[in-house]
Amino acid sequence: MPREKILFAGGGTTKSWKVLLALRILAFIATLAAAIVMGLNKETKTLVVATIGTVPIKATLTAKFQDTPAFVFFVIANAMVSFHNLLMIALQIFSRKLECKGFRLLSVAILDMLNATLVSAAANAAVFIAELGKNGNKHAKWNKVCDRFSIYCDHGRGALIAAFSGVILMLLVSAVSISRLSIYSNKSSTSTAAAVASP
């Protein structure tokens, strides 16, 4: 039997096993990078906040992710998803030759979908605030901040790119997980039908 057709852990072939592992590693890197970049994102500047006569009044202001709940959620969500992928990578490597039951494959598929939803929600919440920081809102009289804190906004943009890469990768991980579950279900159904048909 060709190597590509060997079944591992009750569901999927060697090829799907390698694809899933590669996707998980990439998703882990992307979400961890997003969490680290946003978590370390900070910029301090001294700005003129008012003028009394001809005397400018200056203040030292700091832009950091902790000031925005959406960015805090972004960091926590990406850290959780990266931790999930790290656990799944370890589980996949060390239990490669162990028999996986249907419940375990179903649990992994559900967890993958939940984590894909979590990182997607965090990325979309953060991109809304990022858009507000870049362009402001004239109707609400909210001023933009990226013209003053350019480095902070550039780092935030990089974190968002990494996060959306993580979203795409987690969707692919979920698709592969579901396909492995489907393979296991078909294999179990075939085995059961053969057992019933045999005298």
Short mmCIF file of N, CA, C and O in Angstrom, two decimals, residues 86-171:
data_model
loop_
_atom_site.label_atom_id
_atom_site.label_comp_id
_atom_site.label_asym_id
_atom_site.label_seq_id
_atom_site.Cartn_x
_atom_site.Cartn_y
_atom_site.Cartn_z
N LEU A 86 -0.41 25.21 19.81
CA LEU A 86 0.77 24.56 20.39
C LEU A 86 0.39 23.22 21.02
O LEU A 86 1.08 22.21 20.83
N LEU A 87 -0.73 23.19 21.74
CA LEU A 87 -1.20 21.94 22.35
C LEU A 87 -1.57 20.92 21.29
O LEU A 87 -1.24 19.73 21.40
N MET A 88 -2.26 21.39 20.23
CA MET A 88 -2.66 20.47 19.17
C MET A 88 -1.46 19.92 18.41
O MET A 88 -1.45 18.76 17.99
N ILE A 89 -0.42 20.75 18.23
CA ILE A 89 0.80 20.29 17.57
C ILE A 89 1.46 19.19 18.38
O ILE A 89 1.86 18.15 17.86
N ALA A 90 1.58 19.43 19.69
CA ALA A 90 2.17 18.42 20.58
C ALA A 90 1.35 17.14 20.57
O ALA A 90 1.90 16.03 20.50
N LEU A 91 0.03 17.29 20.64
CA LEU A 91 -0.86 16.13 20.64
C LEU A 91 -0.74 15.36 19.33
O LEU A 91 -0.68 14.12 19.33
N GLN A 92 -0.67 16.08 18.23
CA GLN A 92 -0.60 15.44 16.93
C GLN A 92 0.72 14.69 16.73
O GLN A 92 0.75 13.60 16.17
N ILE A 93 1.81 15.28 17.21
CA ILE A 93 3.12 14.64 17.04
C ILE A 93 3.28 13.43 17.95
O ILE A 93 3.67 12.34 17.49
N PHE A 94 2.94 13.58 19.23
CA PHE A 94 3.21 12.51 20.18
C PHE A 94 2.16 11.41 20.17
O PHE A 94 2.39 10.34 20.74
N SER A 95 1.01 11.66 19.57
CA SER A 95 -0.01 10.61 19.50
C SER A 95 -0.21 10.14 18.06
O SER A 95 -1.25 9.62 17.70
N ARG A 96 0.81 10.32 17.24
CA ARG A 96 0.70 10.00 15.81
C ARG A 96 0.33 8.54 15.59
O ARG A 96 -0.48 8.20 14.72
N LYS A 97 0.93 7.64 16.36
CA LYS A 97 0.70 6.21 16.15
C LYS A 97 -0.36 5.64 17.10
O LYS A 97 -0.56 4.43 17.15
N LEU A 98 -1.03 6.51 17.83
CA LEU A 98 -2.08 6.05 18.72
C LEU A 98 -3.43 6.08 18.01
O LEU A 98 -3.64 6.86 17.08
N GLU A 99 -4.31 5.25 18.47
CA GLU A 99 -5.63 5.18 17.86
C GLU A 99 -6.49 6.34 18.35
O GLU A 99 -6.65 6.55 19.54
N CYS A 100 -7.04 7.11 17.43
CA CYS A 100 -7.95 8.21 17.76
C CYS A 100 -9.38 7.73 17.62
O CYS A 100 -9.72 7.14 16.61
N LYS A 101 -10.19 7.99 18.58
CA LYS A 101 -11.60 7.65 18.49
C LYS A 101 -12.37 8.83 17.90
O LYS A 101 -11.88 9.94 17.83
N GLY A 102 -13.61 8.54 17.50
CA GLY A 102 -14.42 9.57 16.86
C GLY A 102 -14.65 10.78 17.74
O GLY A 102 -14.66 11.91 17.26
N PHE A 103 -14.83 10.56 19.06
CA PHE A 103 -15.10 11.67 19.97
C PHE A 103 -13.92 12.63 20.02
O PHE A 103 -14.10 13.85 20.06
N ARG A 104 -12.72 12.10 20.00
CA ARG A 104 -11.53 12.95 20.05
C ARG A 104 -11.40 13.78 18.76
O ARG A 104 -11.12 14.99 18.82
N LEU A 105 -11.61 13.15 17.63
CA LEU A 105 -11.55 13.88 16.37
C LEU A 105 -12.63 14.95 16.30
O LEU A 105 -12.40 16.05 15.81
N LEU A 106 -13.82 14.63 16.82
CA LEU A 106 -14.91 15.61 16.84
C LEU A 106 -14.56 16.77 17.76
O LEU A 106 -14.81 17.93 17.43
N SER A 107 -13.97 16.47 18.92
CA SER A 107 -13.60 17.52 19.87
C SER A 107 -12.55 18.46 19.27
O SER A 107 -12.65 19.68 19.42
N VAL A 108 -11.57 17.89 18.58
CA VAL A 108 -10.53 18.71 17.95
C VAL A 108 -11.13 19.60 16.87
O VAL A 108 -10.80 20.79 16.77
N ALA A 109 -12.03 19.05 16.06
CA ALA A 109 -12.66 19.83 15.00
C ALA A 109 -13.48 20.98 15.57
O ALA A 109 -13.44 22.11 15.06
N ILE A 110 -14.20 20.72 16.66
CA ILE A 110 -15.00 21.77 17.30
C ILE A 110 -14.10 22.84 17.90
O ILE A 110 -14.36 24.05 17.74
N LEU A 111 -13.04 22.43 18.57
CA LEU A 111 -12.10 23.40 19.15
C LEU A 111 -11.44 24.26 18.07
O LEU A 111 -11.24 25.46 18.26
N ASP A 112 -11.11 23.64 16.96
CA ASP A 112 -10.52 24.40 15.85
C ASP A 112 -11.48 25.46 15.33
O ASP A 112 -11.09 26.61 15.07
N MET A 113 -12.75 25.09 15.17
CA MET A 113 -13.74 26.04 14.69
C MET A 113 -13.96 27.17 15.69
O MET A 113 -14.09 28.34 15.31
N LEU A 114 -13.99 26.84 16.98
CA LEU A 114 -14.17 27.86 18.01
C LEU A 114 -12.99 28.84 18.02
O LEU A 114 -13.18 30.06 18.16
N ASN A 115 -11.79 28.31 17.87
CA ASN A 115 -10.61 29.18 17.87
C ASN A 115 -10.53 30.03 16.60
O ASN A 115 -10.07 31.17 16.65
N ALA A 116 -10.99 29.48 15.48
CA ALA A 116 -11.05 30.28 14.25
C ALA A 116 -12.03 31.44 14.42
O ALA A 116 -11.76 32.57 13.99
N THR A 117 -13.16 31.16 15.07
CA THR A 117 -14.14 32.21 15.34
C THR A 117 -13.58 33.26 16.30
O THR A 117 -13.79 34.47 16.11
N LEU A 118 -12.86 32.79 17.32
CA LEU A 118 -12.30 33.70 18.32
C LEU A 118 -11.29 34.67 17.71
O LEU A 118 -11.37 35.89 17.93
N VAL A 119 -10.35 34.15 16.93
CA VAL A 119 -9.33 35.02 16.35
C VAL A 119 -9.93 35.93 15.29
O VAL A 119 -9.49 37.08 15.11
N SER A 120 -10.97 35.46 14.60
CA SER A 120 -11.65 36.31 13.61
C SER A 120 -12.36 37.48 14.30
O SER A 120 -12.28 38.62 13.83
N ALA A 121 -13.04 37.20 15.41
CA ALA A 121 -13.73 38.25 16.15
C ALA A 121 -12.74 39.28 16.68
O ALA A 121 -12.98 40.50 16.61
N ALA A 122 -11.62 38.81 17.21
CA ALA A 122 -10.61 39.71 17.76
C ALA A 122 -10.00 40.59 16.66
O ALA A 122 -9.81 41.80 16.85
N ALA A 123 -9.70 39.99 15.52
CA ALA A 123 -9.09 40.75 14.42
C ALA A 123 -10.06 41.81 13.88
O ALA A 123 -9.65 42.94 13.59
N ASN A 124 -11.33 41.45 13.75
CA ASN A 124 -12.31 42.41 13.23
C ASN A 124 -12.58 43.55 14.21
O ASN A 124 -12.77 44.70 13.80
N ALA A 125 -12.59 43.23 15.52
CA ALA A 125 -12.77 44.29 16.53
C ALA A 125 -11.58 45.25 16.50
O ALA A 125 -11.75 46.48 16.59
N ALA A 126 -10.38 44.69 16.37
CA ALA A 126 -9.18 45.53 16.36
C ALA A 126 -9.09 46.38 15.10
O ALA A 126 -8.66 47.54 15.16
N VAL A 127 -9.51 45.82 13.96
CA VAL A 127 -9.40 46.59 12.71
C VAL A 127 -10.40 47.75 12.71
O VAL A 127 -10.14 48.80 12.10
N PHE A 128 -11.52 47.60 13.40
CA PHE A 128 -12.47 48.71 13.52
C PHE A 128 -11.84 49.88 14.29
O PHE A 128 -11.93 51.03 13.87
N ILE A 129 -11.19 49.57 15.41
CA ILE A 129 -10.53 50.61 16.20
C ILE A 129 -9.34 51.20 15.43
O ILE A 129 -9.07 52.40 15.50
N ALA A 130 -8.64 50.34 14.69
CA ALA A 130 -7.50 50.83 13.90
C ALA A 130 -7.96 51.81 12.83
O ALA A 130 -7.32 52.83 12.58
N GLU A 131 -9.09 51.52 12.20
CA GLU A 131 -9.64 52.43 11.20
C GLU A 131 -10.04 53.76 11.83
O GLU A 131 -9.83 54.83 11.25
N LEU A 132 -10.59 53.69 13.03
CA LEU A 132 -10.96 54.90 13.76
C LEU A 132 -9.72 55.72 14.12
O LEU A 132 -9.73 56.95 14.02
N GLY A 133 -8.66 55.03 14.52
CA GLY A 133 -7.42 55.73 14.86
C GLY A 133 -6.75 56.35 13.65
O GLY A 133 -6.10 57.39 13.75
N LYS A 134 -6.94 55.73 12.49
CA LYS A 134 -6.31 56.24 11.28
C LYS A 134 -7.05 57.43 10.69
O LYS A 134 -6.44 58.42 10.29
N ASN A 135 -8.38 57.33 10.64
CA ASN A 135 -9.18 58.36 9.96
C ASN A 135 -10.04 59.20 10.89
O ASN A 135 -10.56 60.23 10.47
N GLY A 136 -10.21 58.75 12.15
CA GLY A 136 -11.08 59.48 13.07
C GLY A 136 -12.55 59.35 12.66
O GLY A 136 -12.91 58.55 11.79
N ASN A 137 -13.39 60.14 13.31
CA ASN A 137 -14.82 60.17 12.99
C ASN A 137 -15.31 61.61 13.15
O ASN A 137 -15.46 62.10 14.27
N LYS A 138 -15.54 62.25 12.02
CA LYS A 138 -15.94 63.65 12.05
C LYS A 138 -17.30 63.86 12.70
O LYS A 138 -17.54 64.86 13.36
N HIS A 139 -18.22 62.90 12.51
CA HIS A 139 -19.56 63.04 13.07
C HIS A 139 -19.54 62.96 14.60
O HIS A 139 -20.29 63.67 15.27
N ALA A 140 -18.68 62.08 15.13
CA ALA A 140 -18.59 61.93 16.58
C ALA A 140 -17.53 62.85 17.19
O ALA A 140 -17.32 62.84 18.40
N LYS A 141 -16.87 63.63 16.34
CA LYS A 141 -15.82 64.55 16.79
C LYS A 141 -14.64 63.81 17.42
O LYS A 141 -14.02 64.27 18.37
N TRP A 142 -14.32 62.62 16.87
CA TRP A 142 -13.17 61.86 17.34
C TRP A 142 -12.01 62.11 16.39
O TRP A 142 -12.09 61.86 15.19
N ASN A 143 -10.93 62.61 16.93
CA ASN A 143 -9.77 62.93 16.11
C ASN A 143 -8.94 61.69 15.82
O ASN A 143 -8.88 60.76 16.64
N LYS A 144 -8.30 61.67 14.68
CA LYS A 144 -7.39 60.57 14.36
C LYS A 144 -6.10 60.72 15.16
O LYS A 144 -5.73 61.83 15.55
N VAL A 145 -5.43 59.60 15.40
CA VAL A 145 -4.22 59.62 16.22
C VAL A 145 -2.99 59.13 15.44
O VAL A 145 -1.86 59.32 15.89
N CYS A 146 -3.21 58.49 14.30
CA CYS A 146 -2.09 57.91 13.56
C CYS A 146 -1.17 58.97 12.96
O CYS A 146 -0.02 58.67 12.63
N ASP A 147 -1.67 60.20 12.81
CA ASP A 147 -0.80 61.26 12.31
C ASP A 147 0.19 61.71 13.39
O ASP A 147 1.20 62.35 13.08
N ARG A 148 -0.10 61.37 14.63
CA ARG A 148 0.79 61.74 15.74
C ARG A 148 1.58 60.55 16.27
O ARG A 148 2.70 60.71 16.74
N PHE A 149 0.98 59.38 16.23
CA PHE A 149 1.65 58.17 16.72
C PHE A 149 1.80 57.19 15.55
O PHE A 149 1.15 56.14 15.51
N SER A 150 2.67 57.55 14.63
CA SER A 150 2.82 56.76 13.40
C SER A 150 3.44 55.39 13.66
O SER A 150 3.03 54.39 13.07
N ILE A 151 4.42 55.33 14.55
CA ILE A 151 5.08 54.04 14.85
C ILE A 151 4.08 53.08 15.51
O ILE A 151 4.02 51.89 15.17
N TYR A 152 3.30 53.61 16.42
CA TYR A 152 2.29 52.79 17.10
C TYR A 152 1.30 52.21 16.09
O TYR A 152 0.96 51.02 16.14
N CYS A 153 0.87 53.03 15.15
CA CYS A 153 -0.09 52.57 14.14
C CYS A 153 0.54 51.58 13.17
O CYS A 153 -0.11 50.62 12.74
N ASP A 154 1.81 51.79 12.83
CA ASP A 154 2.50 50.86 11.93
C ASP A 154 2.64 49.48 12.57
O ASP A 154 2.42 48.45 11.91
N HIS A 155 3.00 49.45 13.84
CA HIS A 155 3.10 48.17 14.55
C HIS A 155 1.73 47.50 14.66
O HIS A 155 1.62 46.28 14.53
N GLY A 156 0.71 48.30 14.92
CA GLY A 156 -0.64 47.75 14.98
C GLY A 156 -1.07 47.17 13.65
O GLY A 156 -1.73 46.12 13.60
N ARG A 157 -0.69 47.84 12.56
CA ARG A 157 -1.01 47.32 11.22
C ARG A 157 -0.33 45.98 10.99
O ARG A 157 -0.94 45.05 10.43
N GLY A 158 0.91 45.85 11.41
CA GLY A 158 1.61 44.57 11.28
C GLY A 158 0.95 43.47 12.08
O GLY A 158 0.83 42.33 11.60
N ALA A 159 0.50 43.80 13.29
CA ALA A 159 -0.19 42.81 14.12
C ALA A 159 -1.49 42.37 13.47
O ALA A 159 -1.86 41.18 13.52
N LEU A 160 -2.21 43.29 12.85
CA LEU A 160 -3.46 42.96 12.17
C LEU A 160 -3.22 42.05 10.97
O LEU A 160 -3.99 41.11 10.72
N ILE A 161 -2.16 42.31 10.22
CA ILE A 161 -1.83 41.46 9.08
C ILE A 161 -1.55 40.04 9.54
O ILE A 161 -2.03 39.06 8.96
N ALA A 162 -0.77 39.92 10.63
CA ALA A 162 -0.47 38.59 11.18
C ALA A 162 -1.74 37.91 11.68
O ALA A 162 -1.93 36.70 11.48
N ALA A 163 -2.63 38.68 12.31
CA ALA A 163 -3.87 38.10 12.84
C ALA A 163 -4.78 37.60 11.73
O ALA A 163 -5.36 36.50 11.83
N PHE A 164 -4.93 38.38 10.66
CA PHE A 164 -5.79 37.93 9.56
C PHE A 164 -5.17 36.76 8.81
O PHE A 164 -5.89 35.91 8.28
N SER A 165 -3.85 36.68 8.79
CA SER A 165 -3.19 35.48 8.27
C SER A 165 -3.55 34.28 9.14
O SER A 165 -3.82 33.18 8.63
N GLY A 166 -3.57 34.51 10.46
CA GLY A 166 -3.97 33.46 11.39
C GLY A 166 -5.41 33.03 11.19
O GLY A 166 -5.75 31.83 11.31
N VAL A 167 -6.29 33.98 10.88
CA VAL A 167 -7.69 33.66 10.61
C VAL A 167 -7.81 32.71 9.42
O VAL A 167 -8.49 31.68 9.48
N ILE A 168 -7.13 33.06 8.32
CA ILE A 168 -7.18 32.22 7.12
C ILE A 168 -6.62 30.83 7.40
O ILE A 168 -7.20 29.80 7.01
N LEU A 169 -5.50 30.78 8.12
CA LEU A 169 -4.88 29.49 8.44
C LEU A 169 -5.77 28.65 9.35
O LEU A 169 -5.88 27.43 9.17
N MET A 170 -6.43 29.30 10.32
CA MET A 170 -7.32 28.55 11.21
C MET A 170 -8.55 28.01 10.47
O MET A 170 -9.07 26.94 10.79
N LEU A 171 -9.03 28.75 9.49
CA LEU A 171 -10.13 28.25 8.66
C LEU A 171 -9.69 27.02 7.87
O LEU A 171 -10.46 26.05 7.75
#
